[in-house]
Coordinates of C-alpha atoms and ligand atoms in Angstrom, one line a residue:
X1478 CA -28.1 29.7 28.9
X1479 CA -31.5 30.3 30.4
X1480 CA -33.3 26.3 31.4
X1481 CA -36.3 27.0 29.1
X1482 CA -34.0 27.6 26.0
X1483 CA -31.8 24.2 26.6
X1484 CA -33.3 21.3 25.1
X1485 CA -34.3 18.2 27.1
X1486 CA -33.1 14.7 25.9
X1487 CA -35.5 12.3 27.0
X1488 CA -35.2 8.1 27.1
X1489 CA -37.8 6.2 25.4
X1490 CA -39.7 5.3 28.4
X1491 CA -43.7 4.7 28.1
X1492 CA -44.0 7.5 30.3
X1493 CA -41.7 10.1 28.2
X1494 CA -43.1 8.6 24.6
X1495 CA -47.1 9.5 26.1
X1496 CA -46.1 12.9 27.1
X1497 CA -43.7 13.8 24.0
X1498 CA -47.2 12.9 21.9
X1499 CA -48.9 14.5 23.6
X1500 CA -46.6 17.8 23.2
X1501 CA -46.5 16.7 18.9
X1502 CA -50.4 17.1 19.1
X1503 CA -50.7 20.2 20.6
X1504 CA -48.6 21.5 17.9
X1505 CA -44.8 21.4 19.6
X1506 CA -41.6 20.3 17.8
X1507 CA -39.8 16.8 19.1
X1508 CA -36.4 15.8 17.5
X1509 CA -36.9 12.0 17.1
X1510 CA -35.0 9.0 16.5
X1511 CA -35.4 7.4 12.8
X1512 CA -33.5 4.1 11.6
X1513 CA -31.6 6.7 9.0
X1514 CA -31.1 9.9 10.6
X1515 CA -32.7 12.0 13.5
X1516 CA -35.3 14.2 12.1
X1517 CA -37.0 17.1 13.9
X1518 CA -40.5 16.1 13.9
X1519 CA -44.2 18.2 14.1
X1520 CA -48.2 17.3 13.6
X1521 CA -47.7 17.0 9.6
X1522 CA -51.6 18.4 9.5
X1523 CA -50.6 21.7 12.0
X1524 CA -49.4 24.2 9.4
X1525 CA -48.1 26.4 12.1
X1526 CA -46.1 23.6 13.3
X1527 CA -44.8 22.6 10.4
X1528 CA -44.1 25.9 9.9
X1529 CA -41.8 26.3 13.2
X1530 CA -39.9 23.0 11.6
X1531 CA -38.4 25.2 9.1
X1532 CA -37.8 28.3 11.8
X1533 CA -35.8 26.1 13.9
X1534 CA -33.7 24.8 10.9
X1535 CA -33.2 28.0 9.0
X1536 CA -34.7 26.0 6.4
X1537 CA -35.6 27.7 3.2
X1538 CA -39.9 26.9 2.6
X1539 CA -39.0 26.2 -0.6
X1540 CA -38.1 22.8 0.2
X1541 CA -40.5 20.2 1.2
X1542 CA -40.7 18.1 4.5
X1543 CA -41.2 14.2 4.5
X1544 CA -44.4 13.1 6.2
X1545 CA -44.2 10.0 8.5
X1546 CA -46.3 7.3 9.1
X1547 CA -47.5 4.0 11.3
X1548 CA -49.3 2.0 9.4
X1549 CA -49.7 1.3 5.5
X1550 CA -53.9 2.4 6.5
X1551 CA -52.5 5.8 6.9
X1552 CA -50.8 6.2 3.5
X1553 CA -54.0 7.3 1.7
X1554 CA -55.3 9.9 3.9
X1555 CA -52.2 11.6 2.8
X1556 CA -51.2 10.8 -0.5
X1557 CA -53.1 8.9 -4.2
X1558 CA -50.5 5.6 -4.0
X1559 CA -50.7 3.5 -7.5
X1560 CA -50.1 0.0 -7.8
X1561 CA -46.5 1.1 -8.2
X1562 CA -46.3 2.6 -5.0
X1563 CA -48.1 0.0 -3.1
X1564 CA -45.5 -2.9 -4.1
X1565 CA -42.4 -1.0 -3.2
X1566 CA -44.7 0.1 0.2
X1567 CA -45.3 -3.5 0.7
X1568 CA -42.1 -4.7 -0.2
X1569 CA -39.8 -2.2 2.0
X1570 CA -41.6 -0.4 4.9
X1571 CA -41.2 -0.1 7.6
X1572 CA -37.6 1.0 6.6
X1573 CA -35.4 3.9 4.5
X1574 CA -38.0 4.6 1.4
X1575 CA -39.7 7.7 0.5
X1576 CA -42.6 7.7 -2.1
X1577 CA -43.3 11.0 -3.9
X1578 CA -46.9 10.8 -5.1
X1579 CA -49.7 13.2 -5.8
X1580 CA -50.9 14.6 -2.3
X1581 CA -54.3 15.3 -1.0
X1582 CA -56.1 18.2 0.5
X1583 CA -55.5 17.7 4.6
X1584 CA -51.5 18.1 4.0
X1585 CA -50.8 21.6 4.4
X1586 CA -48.9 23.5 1.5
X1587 CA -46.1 24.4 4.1
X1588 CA -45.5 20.4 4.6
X1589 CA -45.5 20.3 0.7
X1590 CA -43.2 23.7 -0.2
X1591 CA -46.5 24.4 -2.4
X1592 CA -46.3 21.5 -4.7
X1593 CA -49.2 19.0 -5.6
X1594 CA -47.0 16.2 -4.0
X1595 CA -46.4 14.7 -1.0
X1596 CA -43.1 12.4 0.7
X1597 CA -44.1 9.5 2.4
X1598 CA -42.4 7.1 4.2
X1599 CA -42.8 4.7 7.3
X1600 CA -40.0 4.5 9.5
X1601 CA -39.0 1.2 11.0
X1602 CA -36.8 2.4 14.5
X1603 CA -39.3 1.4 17.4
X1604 CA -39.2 4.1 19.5
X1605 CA -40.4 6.5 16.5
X1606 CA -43.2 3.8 15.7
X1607 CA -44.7 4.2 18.7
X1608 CA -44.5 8.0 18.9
X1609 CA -46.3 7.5 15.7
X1610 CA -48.8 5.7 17.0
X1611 CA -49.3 7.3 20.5
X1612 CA -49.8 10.9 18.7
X1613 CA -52.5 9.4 16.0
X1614 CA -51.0 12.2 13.1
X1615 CA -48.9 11.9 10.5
X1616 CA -45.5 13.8 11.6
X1617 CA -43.3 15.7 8.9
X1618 CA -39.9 15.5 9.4
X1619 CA -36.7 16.4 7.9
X1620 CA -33.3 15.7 9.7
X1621 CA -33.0 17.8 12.5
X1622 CA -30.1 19.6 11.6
X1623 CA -29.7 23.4 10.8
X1624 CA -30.1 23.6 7.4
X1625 CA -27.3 23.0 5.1
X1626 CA -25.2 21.4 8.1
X1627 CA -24.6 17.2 7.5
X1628 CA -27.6 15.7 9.1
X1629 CA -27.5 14.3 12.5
X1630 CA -27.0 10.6 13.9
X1631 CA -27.0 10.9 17.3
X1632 CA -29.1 12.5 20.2
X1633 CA -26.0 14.8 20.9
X1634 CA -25.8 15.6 17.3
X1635 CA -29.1 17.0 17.4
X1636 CA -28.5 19.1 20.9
X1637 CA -25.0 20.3 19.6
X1638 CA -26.9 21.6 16.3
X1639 CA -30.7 22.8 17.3
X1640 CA -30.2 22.5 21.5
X1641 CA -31.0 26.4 22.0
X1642 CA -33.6 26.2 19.0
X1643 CA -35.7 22.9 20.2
X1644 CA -36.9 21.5 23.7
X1645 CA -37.3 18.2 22.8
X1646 CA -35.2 15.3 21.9
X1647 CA -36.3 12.0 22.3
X1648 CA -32.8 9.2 22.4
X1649 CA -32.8 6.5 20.5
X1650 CA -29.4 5.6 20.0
X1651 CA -27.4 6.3 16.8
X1652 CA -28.5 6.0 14.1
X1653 CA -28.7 2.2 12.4
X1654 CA -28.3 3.4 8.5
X1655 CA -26.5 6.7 8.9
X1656 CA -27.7 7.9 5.8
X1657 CA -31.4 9.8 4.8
X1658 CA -33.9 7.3 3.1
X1659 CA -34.0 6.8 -0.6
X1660 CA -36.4 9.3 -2.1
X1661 CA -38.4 7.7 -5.5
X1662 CA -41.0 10.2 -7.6
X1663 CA -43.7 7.7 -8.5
X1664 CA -46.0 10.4 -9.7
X1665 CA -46.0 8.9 -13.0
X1666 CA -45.6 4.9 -12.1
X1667 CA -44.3 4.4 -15.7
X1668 CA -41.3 7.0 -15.1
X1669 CA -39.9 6.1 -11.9
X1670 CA -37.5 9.0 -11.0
X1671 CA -34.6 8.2 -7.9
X1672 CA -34.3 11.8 -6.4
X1673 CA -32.0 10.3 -3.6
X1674 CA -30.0 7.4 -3.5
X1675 CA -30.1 5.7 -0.1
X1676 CA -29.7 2.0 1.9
X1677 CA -32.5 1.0 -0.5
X1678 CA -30.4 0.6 -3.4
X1679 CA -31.6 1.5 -7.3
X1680 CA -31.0 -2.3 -8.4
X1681 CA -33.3 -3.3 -5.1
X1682 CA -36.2 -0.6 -6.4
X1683 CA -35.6 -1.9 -10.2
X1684 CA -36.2 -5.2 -9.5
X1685 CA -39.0 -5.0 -7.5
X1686 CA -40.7 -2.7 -10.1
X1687 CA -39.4 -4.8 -12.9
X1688 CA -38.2 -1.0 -14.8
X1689 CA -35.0 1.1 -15.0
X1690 CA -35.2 3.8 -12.8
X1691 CA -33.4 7.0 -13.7
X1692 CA -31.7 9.0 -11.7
X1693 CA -31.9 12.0 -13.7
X1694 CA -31.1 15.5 -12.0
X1695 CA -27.8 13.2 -10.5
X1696 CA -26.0 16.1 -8.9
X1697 CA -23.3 17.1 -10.9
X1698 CA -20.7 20.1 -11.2
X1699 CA -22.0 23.4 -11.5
X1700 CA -25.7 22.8 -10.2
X1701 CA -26.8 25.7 -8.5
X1702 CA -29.2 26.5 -5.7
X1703 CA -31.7 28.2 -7.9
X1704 CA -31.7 24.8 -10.4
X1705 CA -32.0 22.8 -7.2
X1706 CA -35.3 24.3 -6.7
X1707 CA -36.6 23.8 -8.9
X1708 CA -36.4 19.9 -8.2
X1709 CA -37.1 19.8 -4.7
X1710 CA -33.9 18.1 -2.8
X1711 CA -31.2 18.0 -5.7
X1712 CA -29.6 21.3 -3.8
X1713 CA -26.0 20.4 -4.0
X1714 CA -24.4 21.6 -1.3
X1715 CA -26.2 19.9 1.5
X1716 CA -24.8 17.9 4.1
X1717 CA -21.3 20.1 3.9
X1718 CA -19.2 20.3 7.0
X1719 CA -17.2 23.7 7.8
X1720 CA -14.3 22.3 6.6
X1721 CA -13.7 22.4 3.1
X1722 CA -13.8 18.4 1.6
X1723 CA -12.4 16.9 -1.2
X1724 CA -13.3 13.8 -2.9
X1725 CA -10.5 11.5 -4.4
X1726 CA -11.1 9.1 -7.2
X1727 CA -8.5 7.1 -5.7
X1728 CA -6.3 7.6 -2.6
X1729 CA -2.5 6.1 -3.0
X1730 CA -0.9 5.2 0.9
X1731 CA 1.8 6.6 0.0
X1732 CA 0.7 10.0 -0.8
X1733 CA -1.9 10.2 2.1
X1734 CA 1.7 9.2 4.7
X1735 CA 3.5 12.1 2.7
X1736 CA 0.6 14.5 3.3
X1737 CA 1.1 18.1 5.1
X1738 CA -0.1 17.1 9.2
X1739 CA -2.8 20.1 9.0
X1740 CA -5.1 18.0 6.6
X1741 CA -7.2 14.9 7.5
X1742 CA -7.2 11.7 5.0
X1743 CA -10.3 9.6 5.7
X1744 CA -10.1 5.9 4.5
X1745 CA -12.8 3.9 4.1
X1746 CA -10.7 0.7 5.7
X1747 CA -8.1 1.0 8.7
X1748 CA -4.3 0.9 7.1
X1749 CA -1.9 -1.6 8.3
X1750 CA 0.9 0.0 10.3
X1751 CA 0.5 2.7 12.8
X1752 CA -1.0 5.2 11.4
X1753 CA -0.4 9.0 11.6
X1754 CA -2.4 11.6 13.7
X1755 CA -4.4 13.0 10.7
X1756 CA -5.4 9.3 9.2
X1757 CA -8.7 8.3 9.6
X1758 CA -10.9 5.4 8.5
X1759 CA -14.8 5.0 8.9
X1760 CA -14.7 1.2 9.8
X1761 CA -11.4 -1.1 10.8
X1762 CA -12.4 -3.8 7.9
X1763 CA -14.0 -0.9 5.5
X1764 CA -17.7 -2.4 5.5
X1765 CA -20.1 -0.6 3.6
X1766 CA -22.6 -0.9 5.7
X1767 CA -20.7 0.5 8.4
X1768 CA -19.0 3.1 6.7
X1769 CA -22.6 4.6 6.3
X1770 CA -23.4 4.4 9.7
X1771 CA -20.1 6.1 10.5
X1772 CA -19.8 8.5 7.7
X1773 CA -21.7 11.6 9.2
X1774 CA -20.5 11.2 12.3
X1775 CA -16.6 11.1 11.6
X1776 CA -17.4 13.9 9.1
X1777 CA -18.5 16.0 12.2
X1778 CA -15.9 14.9 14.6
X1779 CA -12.9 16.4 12.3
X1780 CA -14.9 19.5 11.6
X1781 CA -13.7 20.8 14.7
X1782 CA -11.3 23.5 13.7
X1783 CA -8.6 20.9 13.9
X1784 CA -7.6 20.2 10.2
X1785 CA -7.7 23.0 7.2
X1786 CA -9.4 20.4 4.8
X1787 CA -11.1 16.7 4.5
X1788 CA -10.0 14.5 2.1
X1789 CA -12.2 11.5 1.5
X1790 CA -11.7 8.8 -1.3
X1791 CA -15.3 7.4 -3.5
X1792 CA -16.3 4.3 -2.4
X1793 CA -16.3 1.8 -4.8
X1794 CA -18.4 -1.1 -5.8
X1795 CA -22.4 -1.7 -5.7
X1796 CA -24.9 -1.4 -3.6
X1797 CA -24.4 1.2 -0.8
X1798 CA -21.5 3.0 -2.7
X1799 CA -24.5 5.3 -4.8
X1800 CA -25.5 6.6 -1.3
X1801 CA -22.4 7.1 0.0
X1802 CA -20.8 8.8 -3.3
X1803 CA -23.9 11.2 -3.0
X1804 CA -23.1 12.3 0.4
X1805 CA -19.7 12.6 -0.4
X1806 CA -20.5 14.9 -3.8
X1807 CA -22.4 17.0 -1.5
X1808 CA -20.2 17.5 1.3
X1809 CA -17.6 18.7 -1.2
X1810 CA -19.7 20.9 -2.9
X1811 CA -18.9 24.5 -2.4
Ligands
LIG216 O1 -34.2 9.5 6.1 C1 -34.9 10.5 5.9 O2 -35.5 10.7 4.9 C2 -34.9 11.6 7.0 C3 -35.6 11.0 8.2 C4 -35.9 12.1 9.3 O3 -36.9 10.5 7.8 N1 -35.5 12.8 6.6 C5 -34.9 13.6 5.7 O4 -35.6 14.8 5.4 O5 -33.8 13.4 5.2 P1 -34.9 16.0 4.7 O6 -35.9 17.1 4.9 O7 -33.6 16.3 5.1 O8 -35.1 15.7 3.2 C6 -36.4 15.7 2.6 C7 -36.2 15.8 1.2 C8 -36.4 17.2 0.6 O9 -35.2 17.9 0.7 C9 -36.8 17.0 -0.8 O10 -35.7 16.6 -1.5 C10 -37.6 15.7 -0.7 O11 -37.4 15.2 0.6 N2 -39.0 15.9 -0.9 C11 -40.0 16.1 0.1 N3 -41.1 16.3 -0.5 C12 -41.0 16.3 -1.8 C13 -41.8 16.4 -2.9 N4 -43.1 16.6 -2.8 N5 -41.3 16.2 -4.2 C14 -40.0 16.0 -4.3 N6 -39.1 15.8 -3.3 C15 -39.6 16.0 -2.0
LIG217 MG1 -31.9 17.2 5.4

């Protein structure tokens, strides 16, 4: 592979963090570290570079990019926040929380996929603070996968995906969330709309709203790409490894120690015993908030060819569990 075509992973030093701003302003494309996933980040008021975002990705332009910020200051010279908007701002950035709101002029339609809205968020993981701040623009970002692919946690993630489409990655370790933000439509303040369930829970947006939230366009069976378009980010099958998955209401022992050797069983918790080749589990005790840290991750590591399909049980319980259910749903979708 010819140097100039392999990507560079760089460590957060001051002097890597002033150059890699200095590369987003003059329009180049840096994968960067967020507290949810890596996203593949560009000047969110350079249309041409916010058009190379979706080049790289094989992203369709149909669907819109999330535009990042430093400071709460910053919010309006992108997007009309209500009082709505403000009080969740207030109440949960930095961290995994998107607003949808009406969008202003400077943010090109490319950023927007055309519509009269805009995602915000502001992203707590340090390093990406101070990229923020170093290259003085807003930077859109989705996750800096190839599109359709489940969405990176690590550095290597990103190089194994985009490394012959991108030159710059910027390390920040993996991933502390593992899963993309939540995404709330606060368009209309008095019809809160969850488009995405994430670590910022329905209940925690509810209360601090003091209204029900819906979650209306809830992925379900049979939702196809066209009808995903037309709500920006409900396409179903998203996130989907190579490996065909399957979801399991419930998973019996038994039946997962009787299963053919070719298949992989992921539990959430470690079983007791010693387990067989093709058992997995995304955390030893089966925390939820580690399960979502690991969940991308071991989803890519038995994608490898190894196993004919992925079976995976629903999470159960509160909190987390919407988020992780989601993910599931989509990595199953076909
Ligand atoms: O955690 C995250 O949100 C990560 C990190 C990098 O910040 N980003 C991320 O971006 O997951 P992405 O592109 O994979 O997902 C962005 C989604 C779009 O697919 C769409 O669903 C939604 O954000 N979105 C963006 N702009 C929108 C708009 N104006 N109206 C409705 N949904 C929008
Ligand atoms: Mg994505």
């Amino acid at each position: 592979m010819p140097k100039s075509l392999a990507a560079r992973v760089y460590r957060g030093t001051p002097k890597n963090l002033l150059r890699l701003a200095r590369l987003l302003r003059a329009g180049e494309l840096v994968a960067v570290p967020t507290e949810t996933v890596y996203g593949l980040a560009a000047n969110a008021l350079d249309s041409r570079a916010c058009r190379a975002i979706f080049a790289a990705k094989g992203r369709p332009q149909t669907d819109p990019l999330i535009v990042h910020i430093g400071a709460l200051h910053d919010l309006e010279a992108i997007a009309e926040p209500n009082a709505a908007a403000l009080k969740l701002a207030k109440k949960f950035w930095p961290g995994p929380l998107t607003l949808v709101l009406p969008k202003t002029p400077v943010v090109p339609a490319v950023v927007s996929a055309g519509l009269p809205s805009v995602a915000v968020r502001m992203p707590s993981h340090p390093l990406f603070r101070r990229l923020i701040r170093l290259a003085r623009v807003p930077l859109a970002a989705p996750s800096a996968n190839p599109f359709g692919y489940v969405s990176p946690t690590t550095a290597e993630h990103v190089r194994h995906g985009l490394g012959r489409k991108i030159r710059h990655i910027l390390d920040g370790g993996p991933a502390r969330i593992g899963l993309e933000s939540t995404i709330i439509d606060l368009r209309d303040p008095e019809r809160p709309r969850l488009l995405r369930p994430g670590a910022i829970t329905r209940a925690q947006l509810e209360r601090a709203l003091g209204r029900r939230v819906a979650w209306p366009r809830r992925p379900g069976r049979g939702k196809t790409r066209t009808e995903a378009q037309l709500a920006p980010g409900m396409l179903l099958r998203h996130y989907s490894p190579q490996t065909p998955v399957v979801v399991h209401r419930q998973m019996s022992l038994r039946r997962v120690r009787a299963a053919a050797k070719h298949e992989a069983w992921i539990l959430f918790a470690k079983p007791a015993g010693r387990p067989a080749r093709n058992i997995f589990w995304f955390d030893a005790r089966g925390d939820q908030r580690r399960v979502a840290r690991s969940l991308f991750a071991t989803l890519r590591r038995l994608d490898d060819g190894r196993f004919t399909r992925i079976h995976v049980e629903f999470a159960r319980g509160n909190g987390l569990a919407e988020a992780i259910n989601d993910r599931l749903r989509r990595a199953a979708a076909r």
